[in-house]
XYZ file of C-alpha atoms in Angstrom:
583
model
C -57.264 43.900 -97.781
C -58.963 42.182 -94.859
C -56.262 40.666 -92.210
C -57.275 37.378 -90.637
C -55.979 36.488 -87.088
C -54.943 33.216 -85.987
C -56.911 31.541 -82.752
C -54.879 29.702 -79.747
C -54.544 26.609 -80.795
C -55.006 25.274 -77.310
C -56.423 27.943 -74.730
C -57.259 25.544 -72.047
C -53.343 24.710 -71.619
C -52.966 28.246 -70.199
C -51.710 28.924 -66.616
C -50.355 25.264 -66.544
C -46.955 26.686 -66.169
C -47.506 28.413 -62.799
C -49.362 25.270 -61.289
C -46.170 23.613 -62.009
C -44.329 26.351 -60.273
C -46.279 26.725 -57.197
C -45.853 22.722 -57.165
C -42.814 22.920 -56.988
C -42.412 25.600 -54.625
C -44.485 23.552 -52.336
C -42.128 20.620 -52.461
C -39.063 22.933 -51.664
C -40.624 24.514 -49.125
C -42.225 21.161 -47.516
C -38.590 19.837 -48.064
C -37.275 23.080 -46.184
C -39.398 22.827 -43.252
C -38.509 19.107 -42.914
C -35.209 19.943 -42.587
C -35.377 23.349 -40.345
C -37.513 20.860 -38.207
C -34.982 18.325 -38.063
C -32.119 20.766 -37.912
C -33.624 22.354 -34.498
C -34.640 19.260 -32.866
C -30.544 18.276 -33.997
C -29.517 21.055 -32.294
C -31.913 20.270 -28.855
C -30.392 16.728 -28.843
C -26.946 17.957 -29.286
C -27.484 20.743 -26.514
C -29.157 18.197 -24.357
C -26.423 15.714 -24.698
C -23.649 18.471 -24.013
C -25.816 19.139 -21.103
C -25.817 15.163 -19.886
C -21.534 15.255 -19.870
C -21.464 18.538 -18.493
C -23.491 17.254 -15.550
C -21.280 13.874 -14.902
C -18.111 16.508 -15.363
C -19.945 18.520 -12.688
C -20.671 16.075 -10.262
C -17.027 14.661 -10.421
C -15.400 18.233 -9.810
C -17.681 17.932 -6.504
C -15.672 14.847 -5.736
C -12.772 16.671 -6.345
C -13.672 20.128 -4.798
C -14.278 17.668 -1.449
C -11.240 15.925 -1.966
C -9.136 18.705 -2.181
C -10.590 20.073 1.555
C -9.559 16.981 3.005
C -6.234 16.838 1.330
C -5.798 20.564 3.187
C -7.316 19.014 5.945
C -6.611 15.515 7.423
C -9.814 16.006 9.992
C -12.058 17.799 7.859
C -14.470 15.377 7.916
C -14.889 15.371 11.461
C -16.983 18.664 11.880
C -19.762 20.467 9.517
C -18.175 23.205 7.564
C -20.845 25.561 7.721
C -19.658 28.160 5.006
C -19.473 25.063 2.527
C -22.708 25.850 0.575
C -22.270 22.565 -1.323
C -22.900 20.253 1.587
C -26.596 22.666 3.109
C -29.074 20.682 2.709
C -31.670 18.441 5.094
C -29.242 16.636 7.667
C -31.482 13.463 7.447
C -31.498 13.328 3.499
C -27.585 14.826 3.035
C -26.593 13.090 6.204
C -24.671 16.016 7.258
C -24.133 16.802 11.183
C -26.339 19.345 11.785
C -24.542 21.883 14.085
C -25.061 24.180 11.463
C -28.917 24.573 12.171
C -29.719 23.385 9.021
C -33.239 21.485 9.153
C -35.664 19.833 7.107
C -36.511 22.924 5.766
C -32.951 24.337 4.527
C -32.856 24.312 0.668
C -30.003 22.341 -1.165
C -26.904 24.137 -1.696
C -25.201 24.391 -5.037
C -21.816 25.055 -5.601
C -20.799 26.945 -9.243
C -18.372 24.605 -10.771
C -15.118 26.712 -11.342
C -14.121 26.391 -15.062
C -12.622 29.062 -17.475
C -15.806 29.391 -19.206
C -16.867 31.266 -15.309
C -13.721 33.023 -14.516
C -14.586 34.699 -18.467
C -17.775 35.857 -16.809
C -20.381 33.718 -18.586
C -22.425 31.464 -16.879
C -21.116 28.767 -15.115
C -20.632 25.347 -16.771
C -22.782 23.668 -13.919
C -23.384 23.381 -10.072
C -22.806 20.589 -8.087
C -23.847 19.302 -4.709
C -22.623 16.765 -2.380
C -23.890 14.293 0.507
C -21.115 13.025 2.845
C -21.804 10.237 4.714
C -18.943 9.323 7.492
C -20.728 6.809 9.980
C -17.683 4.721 9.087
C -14.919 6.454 9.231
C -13.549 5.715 12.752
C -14.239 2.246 12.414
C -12.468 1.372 8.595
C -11.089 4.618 7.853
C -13.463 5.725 4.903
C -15.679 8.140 3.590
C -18.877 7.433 1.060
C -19.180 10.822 -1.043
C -22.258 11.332 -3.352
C -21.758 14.421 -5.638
C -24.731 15.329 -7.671
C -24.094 17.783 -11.057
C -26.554 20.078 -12.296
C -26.763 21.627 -15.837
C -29.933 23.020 -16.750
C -32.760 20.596 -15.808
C -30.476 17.369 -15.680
C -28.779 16.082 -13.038
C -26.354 13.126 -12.895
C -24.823 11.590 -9.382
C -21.728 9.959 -8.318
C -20.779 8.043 -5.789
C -17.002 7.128 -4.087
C -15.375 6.011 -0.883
C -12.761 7.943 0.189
C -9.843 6.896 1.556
C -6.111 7.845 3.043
C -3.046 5.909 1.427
C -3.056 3.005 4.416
C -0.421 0.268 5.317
C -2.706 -1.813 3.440
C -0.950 -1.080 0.282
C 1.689 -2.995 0.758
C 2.218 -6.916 1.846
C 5.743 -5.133 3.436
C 6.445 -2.343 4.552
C 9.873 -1.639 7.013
C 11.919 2.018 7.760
C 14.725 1.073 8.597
C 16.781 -2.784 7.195
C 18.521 -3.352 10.347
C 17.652 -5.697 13.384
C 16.163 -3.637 16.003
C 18.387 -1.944 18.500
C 15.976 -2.935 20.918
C 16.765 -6.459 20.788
C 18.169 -7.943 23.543
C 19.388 -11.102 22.385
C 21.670 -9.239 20.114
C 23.132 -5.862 21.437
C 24.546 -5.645 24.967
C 24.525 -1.895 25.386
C 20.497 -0.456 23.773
C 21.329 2.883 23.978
C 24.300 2.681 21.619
C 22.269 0.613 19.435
C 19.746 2.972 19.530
C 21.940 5.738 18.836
C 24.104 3.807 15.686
C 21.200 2.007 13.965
C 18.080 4.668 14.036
C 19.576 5.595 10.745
C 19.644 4.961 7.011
C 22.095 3.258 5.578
C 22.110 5.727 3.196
C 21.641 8.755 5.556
C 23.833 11.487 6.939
C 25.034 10.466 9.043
C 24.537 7.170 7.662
C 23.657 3.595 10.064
C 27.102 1.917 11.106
C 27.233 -1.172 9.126
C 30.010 -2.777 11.130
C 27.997 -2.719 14.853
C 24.471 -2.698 13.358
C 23.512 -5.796 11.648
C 22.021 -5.759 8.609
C 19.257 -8.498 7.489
C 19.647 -9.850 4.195
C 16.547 -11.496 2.249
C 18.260 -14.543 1.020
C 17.546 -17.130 -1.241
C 14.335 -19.070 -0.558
C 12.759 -15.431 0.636
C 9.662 -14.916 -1.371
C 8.014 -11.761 -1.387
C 4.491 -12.060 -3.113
C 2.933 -8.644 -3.104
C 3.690 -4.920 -3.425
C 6.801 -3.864 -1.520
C 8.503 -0.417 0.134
C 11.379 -0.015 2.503
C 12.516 3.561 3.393
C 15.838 2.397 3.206
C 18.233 0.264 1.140
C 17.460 -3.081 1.433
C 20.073 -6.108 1.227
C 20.155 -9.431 -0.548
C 21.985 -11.893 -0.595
C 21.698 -15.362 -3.276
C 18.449 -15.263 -5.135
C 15.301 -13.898 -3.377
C 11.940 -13.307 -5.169
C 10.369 -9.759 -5.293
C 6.388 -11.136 -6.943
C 4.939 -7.644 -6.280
C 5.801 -3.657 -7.041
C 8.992 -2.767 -5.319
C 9.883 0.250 -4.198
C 12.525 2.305 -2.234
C 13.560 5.876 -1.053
C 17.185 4.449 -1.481
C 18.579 7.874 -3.268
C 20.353 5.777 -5.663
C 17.680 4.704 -7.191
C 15.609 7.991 -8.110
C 16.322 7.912 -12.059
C 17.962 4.403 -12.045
C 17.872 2.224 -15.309
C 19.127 -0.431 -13.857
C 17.962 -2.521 -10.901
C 21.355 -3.073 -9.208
C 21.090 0.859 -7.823
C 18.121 0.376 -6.318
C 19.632 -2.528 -3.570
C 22.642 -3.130 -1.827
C 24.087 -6.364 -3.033
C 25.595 -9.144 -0.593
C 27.281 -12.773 -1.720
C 25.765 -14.132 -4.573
C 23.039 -11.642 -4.630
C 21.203 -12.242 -7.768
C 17.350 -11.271 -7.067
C 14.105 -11.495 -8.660
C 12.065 -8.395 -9.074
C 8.764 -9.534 -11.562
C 7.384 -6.163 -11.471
C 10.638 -4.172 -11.381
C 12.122 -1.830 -9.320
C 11.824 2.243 -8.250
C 12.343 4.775 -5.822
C 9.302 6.236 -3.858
C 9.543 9.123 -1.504
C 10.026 7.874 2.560
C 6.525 6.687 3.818
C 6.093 7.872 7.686
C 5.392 5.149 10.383
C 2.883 6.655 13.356
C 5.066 6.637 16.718
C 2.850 5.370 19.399
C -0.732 4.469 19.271
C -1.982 7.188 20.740
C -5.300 7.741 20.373
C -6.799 3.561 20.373
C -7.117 3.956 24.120
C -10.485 5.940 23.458
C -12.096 2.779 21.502
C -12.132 0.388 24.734
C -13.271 3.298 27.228
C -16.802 4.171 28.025
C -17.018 7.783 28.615
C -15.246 8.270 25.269
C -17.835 6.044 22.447
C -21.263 4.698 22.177
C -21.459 1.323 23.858
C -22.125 -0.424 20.528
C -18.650 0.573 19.508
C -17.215 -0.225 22.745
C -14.299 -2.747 22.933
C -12.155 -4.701 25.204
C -9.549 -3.225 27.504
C -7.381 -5.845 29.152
C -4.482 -5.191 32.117
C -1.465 -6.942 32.152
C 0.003 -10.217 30.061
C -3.340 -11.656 28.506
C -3.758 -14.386 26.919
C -6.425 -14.511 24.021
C -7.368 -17.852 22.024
C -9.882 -17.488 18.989
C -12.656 -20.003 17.434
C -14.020 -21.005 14.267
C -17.549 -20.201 16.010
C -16.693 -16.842 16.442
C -15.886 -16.886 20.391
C -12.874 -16.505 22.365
C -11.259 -17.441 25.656
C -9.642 -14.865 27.611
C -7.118 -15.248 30.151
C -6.346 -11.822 31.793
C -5.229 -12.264 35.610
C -4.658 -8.695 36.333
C -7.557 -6.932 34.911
C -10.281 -5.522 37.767
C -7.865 -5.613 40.124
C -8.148 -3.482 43.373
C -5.424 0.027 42.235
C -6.008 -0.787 38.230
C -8.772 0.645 35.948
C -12.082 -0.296 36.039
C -13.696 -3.135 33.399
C -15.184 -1.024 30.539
C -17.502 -3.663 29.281
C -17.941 -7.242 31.255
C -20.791 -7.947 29.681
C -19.182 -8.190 26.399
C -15.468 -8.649 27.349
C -15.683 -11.119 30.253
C -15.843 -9.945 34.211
C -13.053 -10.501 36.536
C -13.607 -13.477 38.072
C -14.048 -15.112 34.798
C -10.964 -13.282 33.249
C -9.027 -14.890 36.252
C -10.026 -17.881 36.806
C -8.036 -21.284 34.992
C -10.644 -21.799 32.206
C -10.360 -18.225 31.469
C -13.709 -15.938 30.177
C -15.519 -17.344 26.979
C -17.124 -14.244 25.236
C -17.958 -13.404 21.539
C -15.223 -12.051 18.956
C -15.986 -8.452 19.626
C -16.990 -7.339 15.570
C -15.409 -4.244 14.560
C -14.112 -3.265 17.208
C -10.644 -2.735 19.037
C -9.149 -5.441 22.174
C -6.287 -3.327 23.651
C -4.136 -4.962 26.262
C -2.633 -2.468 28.393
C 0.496 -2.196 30.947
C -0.176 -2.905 34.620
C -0.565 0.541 36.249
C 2.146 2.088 38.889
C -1.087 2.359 41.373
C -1.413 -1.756 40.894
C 0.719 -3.508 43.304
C 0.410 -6.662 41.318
C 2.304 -8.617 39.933
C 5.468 -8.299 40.857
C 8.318 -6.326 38.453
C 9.988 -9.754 36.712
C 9.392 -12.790 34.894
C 6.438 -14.465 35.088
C 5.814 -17.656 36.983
C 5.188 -20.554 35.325
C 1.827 -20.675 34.285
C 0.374 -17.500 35.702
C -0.350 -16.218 32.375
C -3.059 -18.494 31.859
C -3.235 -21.686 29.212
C -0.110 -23.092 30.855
C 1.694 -19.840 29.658
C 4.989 -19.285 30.425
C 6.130 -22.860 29.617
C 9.278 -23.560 32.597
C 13.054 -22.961 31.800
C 11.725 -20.858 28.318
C 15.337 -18.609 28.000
C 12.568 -15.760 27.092
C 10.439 -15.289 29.663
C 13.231 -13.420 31.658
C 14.010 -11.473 29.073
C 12.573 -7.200 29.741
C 10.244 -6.932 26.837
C 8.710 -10.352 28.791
C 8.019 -8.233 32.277
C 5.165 -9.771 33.998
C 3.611 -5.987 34.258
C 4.024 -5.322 30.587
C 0.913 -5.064 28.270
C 1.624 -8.418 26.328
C -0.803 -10.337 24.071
C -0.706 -14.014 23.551
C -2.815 -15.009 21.029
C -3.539 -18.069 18.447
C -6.594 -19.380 17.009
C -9.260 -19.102 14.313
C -10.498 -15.575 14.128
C -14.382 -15.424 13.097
C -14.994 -11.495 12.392
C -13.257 -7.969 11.996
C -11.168 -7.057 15.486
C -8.494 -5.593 16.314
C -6.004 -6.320 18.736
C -3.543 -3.404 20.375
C -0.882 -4.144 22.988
C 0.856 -1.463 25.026
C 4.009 -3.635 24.485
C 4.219 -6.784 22.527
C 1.741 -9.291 20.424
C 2.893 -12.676 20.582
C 1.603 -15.428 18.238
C 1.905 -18.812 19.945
C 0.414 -20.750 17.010
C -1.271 -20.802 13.952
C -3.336 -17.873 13.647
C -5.858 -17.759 10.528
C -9.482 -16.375 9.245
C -12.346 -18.918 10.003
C -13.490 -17.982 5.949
C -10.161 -18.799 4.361
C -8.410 -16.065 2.284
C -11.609 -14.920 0.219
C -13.983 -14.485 2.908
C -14.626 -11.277 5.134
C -12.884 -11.396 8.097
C -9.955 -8.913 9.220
C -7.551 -9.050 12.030
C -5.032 -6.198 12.935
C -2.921 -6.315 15.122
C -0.947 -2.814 16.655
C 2.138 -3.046 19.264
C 3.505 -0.323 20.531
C 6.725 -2.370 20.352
C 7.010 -5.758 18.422
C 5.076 -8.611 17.078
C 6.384 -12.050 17.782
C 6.197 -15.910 17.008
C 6.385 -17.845 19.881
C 9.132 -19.533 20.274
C 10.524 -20.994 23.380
C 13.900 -22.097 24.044
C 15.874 -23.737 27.445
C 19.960 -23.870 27.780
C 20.654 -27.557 28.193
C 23.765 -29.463 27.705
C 24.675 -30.631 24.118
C 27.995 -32.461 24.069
C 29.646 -34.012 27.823
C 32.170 -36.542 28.256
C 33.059 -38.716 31.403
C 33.539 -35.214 33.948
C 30.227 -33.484 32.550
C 29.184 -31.003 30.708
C 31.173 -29.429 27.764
C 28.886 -27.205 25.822
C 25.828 -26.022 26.420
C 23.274 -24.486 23.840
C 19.713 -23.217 23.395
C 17.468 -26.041 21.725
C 13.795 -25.911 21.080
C 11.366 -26.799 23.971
C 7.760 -28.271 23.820
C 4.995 -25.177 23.765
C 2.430 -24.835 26.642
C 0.031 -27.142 27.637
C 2.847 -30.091 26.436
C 2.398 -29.268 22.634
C 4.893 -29.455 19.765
C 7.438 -27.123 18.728
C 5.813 -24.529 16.491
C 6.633 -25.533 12.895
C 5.581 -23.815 9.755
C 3.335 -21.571 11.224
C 0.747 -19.142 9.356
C -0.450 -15.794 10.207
C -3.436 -14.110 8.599
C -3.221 -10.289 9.932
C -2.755 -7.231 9.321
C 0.817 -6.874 11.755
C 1.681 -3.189 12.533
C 4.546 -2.709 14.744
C 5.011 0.962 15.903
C 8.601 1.463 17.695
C 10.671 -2.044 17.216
C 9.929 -5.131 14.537
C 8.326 -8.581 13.454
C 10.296 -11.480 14.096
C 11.012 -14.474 15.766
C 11.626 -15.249 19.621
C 15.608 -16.515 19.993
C 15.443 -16.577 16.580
C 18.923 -18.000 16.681
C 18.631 -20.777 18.886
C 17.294 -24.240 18.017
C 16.896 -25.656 14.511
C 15.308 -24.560 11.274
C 11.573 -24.154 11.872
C 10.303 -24.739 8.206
C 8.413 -21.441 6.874
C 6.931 -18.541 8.073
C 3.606 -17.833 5.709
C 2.294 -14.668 6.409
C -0.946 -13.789 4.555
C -1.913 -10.334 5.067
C 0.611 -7.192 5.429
C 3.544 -6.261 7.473
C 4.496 -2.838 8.422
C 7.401 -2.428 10.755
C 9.929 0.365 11.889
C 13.370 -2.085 12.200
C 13.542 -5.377 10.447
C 13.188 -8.352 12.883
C 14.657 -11.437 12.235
C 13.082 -14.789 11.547
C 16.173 -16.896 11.255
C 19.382 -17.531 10.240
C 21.217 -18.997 7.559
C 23.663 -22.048 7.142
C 24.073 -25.370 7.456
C 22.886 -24.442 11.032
C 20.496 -22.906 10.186
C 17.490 -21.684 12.437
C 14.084 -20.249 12.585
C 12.285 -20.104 9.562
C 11.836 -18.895 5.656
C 9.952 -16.099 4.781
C 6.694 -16.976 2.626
C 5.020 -13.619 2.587
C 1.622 -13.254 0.884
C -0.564 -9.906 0.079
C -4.022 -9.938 1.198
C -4.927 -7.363 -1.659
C -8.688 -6.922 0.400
C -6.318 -4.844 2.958
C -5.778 -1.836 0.031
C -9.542 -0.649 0.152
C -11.014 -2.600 3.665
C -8.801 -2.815 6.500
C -9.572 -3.949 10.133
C -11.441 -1.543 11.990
C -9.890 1.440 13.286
C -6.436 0.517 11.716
C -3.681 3.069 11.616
C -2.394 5.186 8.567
C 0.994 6.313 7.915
C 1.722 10.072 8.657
C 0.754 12.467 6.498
C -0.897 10.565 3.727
C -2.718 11.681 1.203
C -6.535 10.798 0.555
C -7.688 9.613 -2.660
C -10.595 7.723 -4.590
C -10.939 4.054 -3.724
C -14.204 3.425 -5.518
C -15.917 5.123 -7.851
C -19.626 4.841 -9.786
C -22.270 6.216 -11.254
C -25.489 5.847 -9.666
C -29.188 6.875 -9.730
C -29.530 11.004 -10.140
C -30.366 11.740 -6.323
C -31.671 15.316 -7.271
């Protein structure tokens, strides 16, 4: 029997199967590479952008690796540290002094940043680099930093300005809440004053509240910036605090409530809008020590050289940026030398009665010195009237015979409109005879500080004269107010725009006691003093004036050039930015 076999019904459909396959296949693997391709470039953006915050974190811990020297170091910045490796580099790109040797041809130094991931032995998590530029330091106390980080092949920079905590933080600032001992008008004996009151009221021993007398802030008293007293302060009726407050009052340290945080007189019922706390005791410089070197020629560049006065001088300032200068007893034969007549007037000029006309001398220092022993003149004692300059001292003023007033004392009298950035140092006092304010108002750039050795003062003259007689004379006699020089008014609300930094006494008011209420005191600015100095006194008899304190908040991060700082403070970032990579 024959067996037939059946033909493929459809040959041609063979192999169709495996194109489908190898289709496929192609789509998986097309679909594969896509995504290998897409995971690996993933993983180069996500290494890059680790490598991008890595470089910011690296520049910033150069910032801090700097800070941290000068926080060790309060002069650090004064002299190349050679062994530094982070600041080598070209002293005309890295601005660096170059006493190291380093040239145009030194490489850049890196510094490894020091981070767990290198103390574990792997590589570091980034170098960093760092330009420190301090042209500007002597004059307004800061330092521009520009730390560069490094990660692979990106960099990132930084850029700050340095600076140390500064009186400039706070609209008031006082050690001690007790009228000076120094003050004549209210102790008899100095040197038990001096002995009873250089103390806390909270101290060990502690100030003697029963000879040393306390000054309240009173009702009225309005305090309108940040605030710090080293000791307890004292109110009395309802005084506003418009700023941080702060004390080293022991009390206070861990205080939930305000009252143990100030000692409360009559009625004492105070205002604090940004609370109350304790702060550690802030340290007050002692003398001014080293200003003198700013107003003498062997000891800074001419174009940073100031103005160095002899004697009581007598300074009055202009909106067009000049001043007159009345200083009899500077050049004279047996006294030092003028540093700088052509920009700070020349003897005859500085003598004569219309006094030297010269230019506001921009950031710089005017320091008024005391007459030396090896001048014979003036005489020791008050002042005639007049010989100041400016009609200064007014005749039968109670204060001129006063010590602190000694005609061979380093006193400045000073008023005006200040156009510029100056300071003004006195070897004893500062005293403001009127209205003394910035030429741009209280947003524009100008800066006045004023540093005394002993006190700051408003002027404010006063003559014993019979008050009350009857048919056989005179009964009682008081102090009233008398006309200011040159026949003007009786200084009335007066305003101050300053920086006021008082090194051994206060601020306060001439005969503060005497006369009539003045109207306000309106301070705009900051006030830093060791004892408190009083302004006036309460009453329906009242004198002097009201306080009307206001914080010039430009003072925290530009101060007037070659300010002082408070002992021992710390530095820290003022500003901070990103800016262009400069590697």
């Amino acid at each position: 029997m024959e067996t037939l076999t059946t033909p493929d019904p459809a040959p041609r459909d063979r192999g169709s199967a495996l194109l489908v396959v190898m289709v496929t296949m192609t789509i998986v693997i097309a679909l594969v590479t896509v995504g290998l391709n897409h995971a690996v470039h993933g993983v180069k953006f996500t290494d890059r952008q680790a490598d991008w915050n890595l470089a910011l974190a690296a520049a910033e811990a150069g910032v801090d690796d700097y800070l941290a020297r000068l926080n060790k170091d309060d002069n650090y910045w004064q002299t190349a540290d050679c062994s530094n490796i982070a600041l080598q580099g070209d002293p005309a790109v890295t601005k660096t002094k170059s006493s190291c040797g380093w040239n145009a041809s030194t490489p850049l130094g890196w510094r490894a940043v020091v981070s767990k991931r290198s103390a574990s032995g792997r590589a570091p998590a980034g170098t960093f680099h760092y330009d420190v530029d301090v042209s500007e330091t002597p004059i307004d106390g800061t330092i521009l930093v520009r730390a560069t980080g490094r990660v692979g092949e990106i960099t990132r920079t930084t850029q700050v300005v340095l600076r140390r905590g500064g009186f400039g933080e706070f609209l008031y600032y006082t050690v001690y809440e007790t009228t000076d001992p120094g003050n004549e008008a209210i102790y008899s004996d100095l040197a038990t004053a001096a002995t009873q009151c250089t103390r806390y009221f909270w101290g060990n021993p502690r100030r003697s509240t029963s000879y040393c007398n306390d000054i309240n802030f009173i009702t009225g008293d309005r305090i309108n910036g940040p605030m710090h007293s080293n000791d307890a302060i004292l109110v009395q009726g309802t005084p506003r605090f418009n700023g941080t407050t702060t004390t080293s009052y022991p009390t206070c340290r861990g205080a939930t409530s305000p009252t143990a945080c100030y000692r409360a007189g009559s009625g004492a019922n105070p205002t604090f809008t940004k609370g109350i706390g304790y702060r550690a005791e802030i340290e007050l410089p002692t003398s001014i020590g080293d200003m003198r070197q700013y107003v003498t020629r062997t000891k800074v560049p001419d174009d940073r050289l100031g103005c160095l006065y002899t004697g009581p001088t007598r300074i009055v300032a202009n909106a067009d940026g000049t001043m007159r200068v009345w200083s009899k007893w500077s050049g004279r034969t047996g006294g030092p030398a003028l540093q700088n007549t052509a920009g700070c007037g020349t003897a005859t000029a500085l003598q004569s009665a219309g006094g030297a006309s010269i230019s506001v001398p921009h950031n710089k220092v005017i320091l008024v010195q005391n007459v030396p022993s090896g001048q014979s003149t003036p005489a020791s004692g008050a002042c005639a009237t007049g010989a100041i300059g400016d009609g200064l001292p007014v005749a039968g003023d109670y204060n001129t015979a006063l010590t602190e007033n000694d005609c061979r004392n380093g006193n400045l009298y000073l008023e005006g409109v200040v156009k510029g950035r100056v300071t003004m140092v006195a070897d004893n006092n500062i005293v403001v005879t009127g209205d003394t304010t910035y030429q741009g108002g209280e947003n524009g750039v100008d800066a006045l500080g004023l540093i005394a050795e002993n006190s700051v003062k408003i002027y404010h003259p006063v003559e014993r004269q019979c008050t009350a007689s009857n048919r056989y004379g005179c009964t009682t006699y008081g102090y009233v107010n008398i006309r200011r020089n040159n026949d003007r008014a009786v200084l009335t609300n007066v305003s101050l725009h300053a920086a006021v930094l008082t090194l051994q006494h206060s601020f306060g008011v001439q005969a503060y006691n005497y006369g009539t209420m003045l109207g306000s005191l309106r301070i705009y600015g900051s006030l830093a003093q060791r004892f408190r100095g009083p302004v006036g006194t309460t009453g329906s008899g009242g004198t002097g004036y009201l306080k009307d304190y206001n914080y010039d908040s430009r003072l925290r991060y530009s101060p007037p050039p070659y300010f002082l700082d408070p002992v021992r403070s710390g530095w820290g970032q003022k500003v901070y930015g990103e800016v262009a990579p400069r590697y």
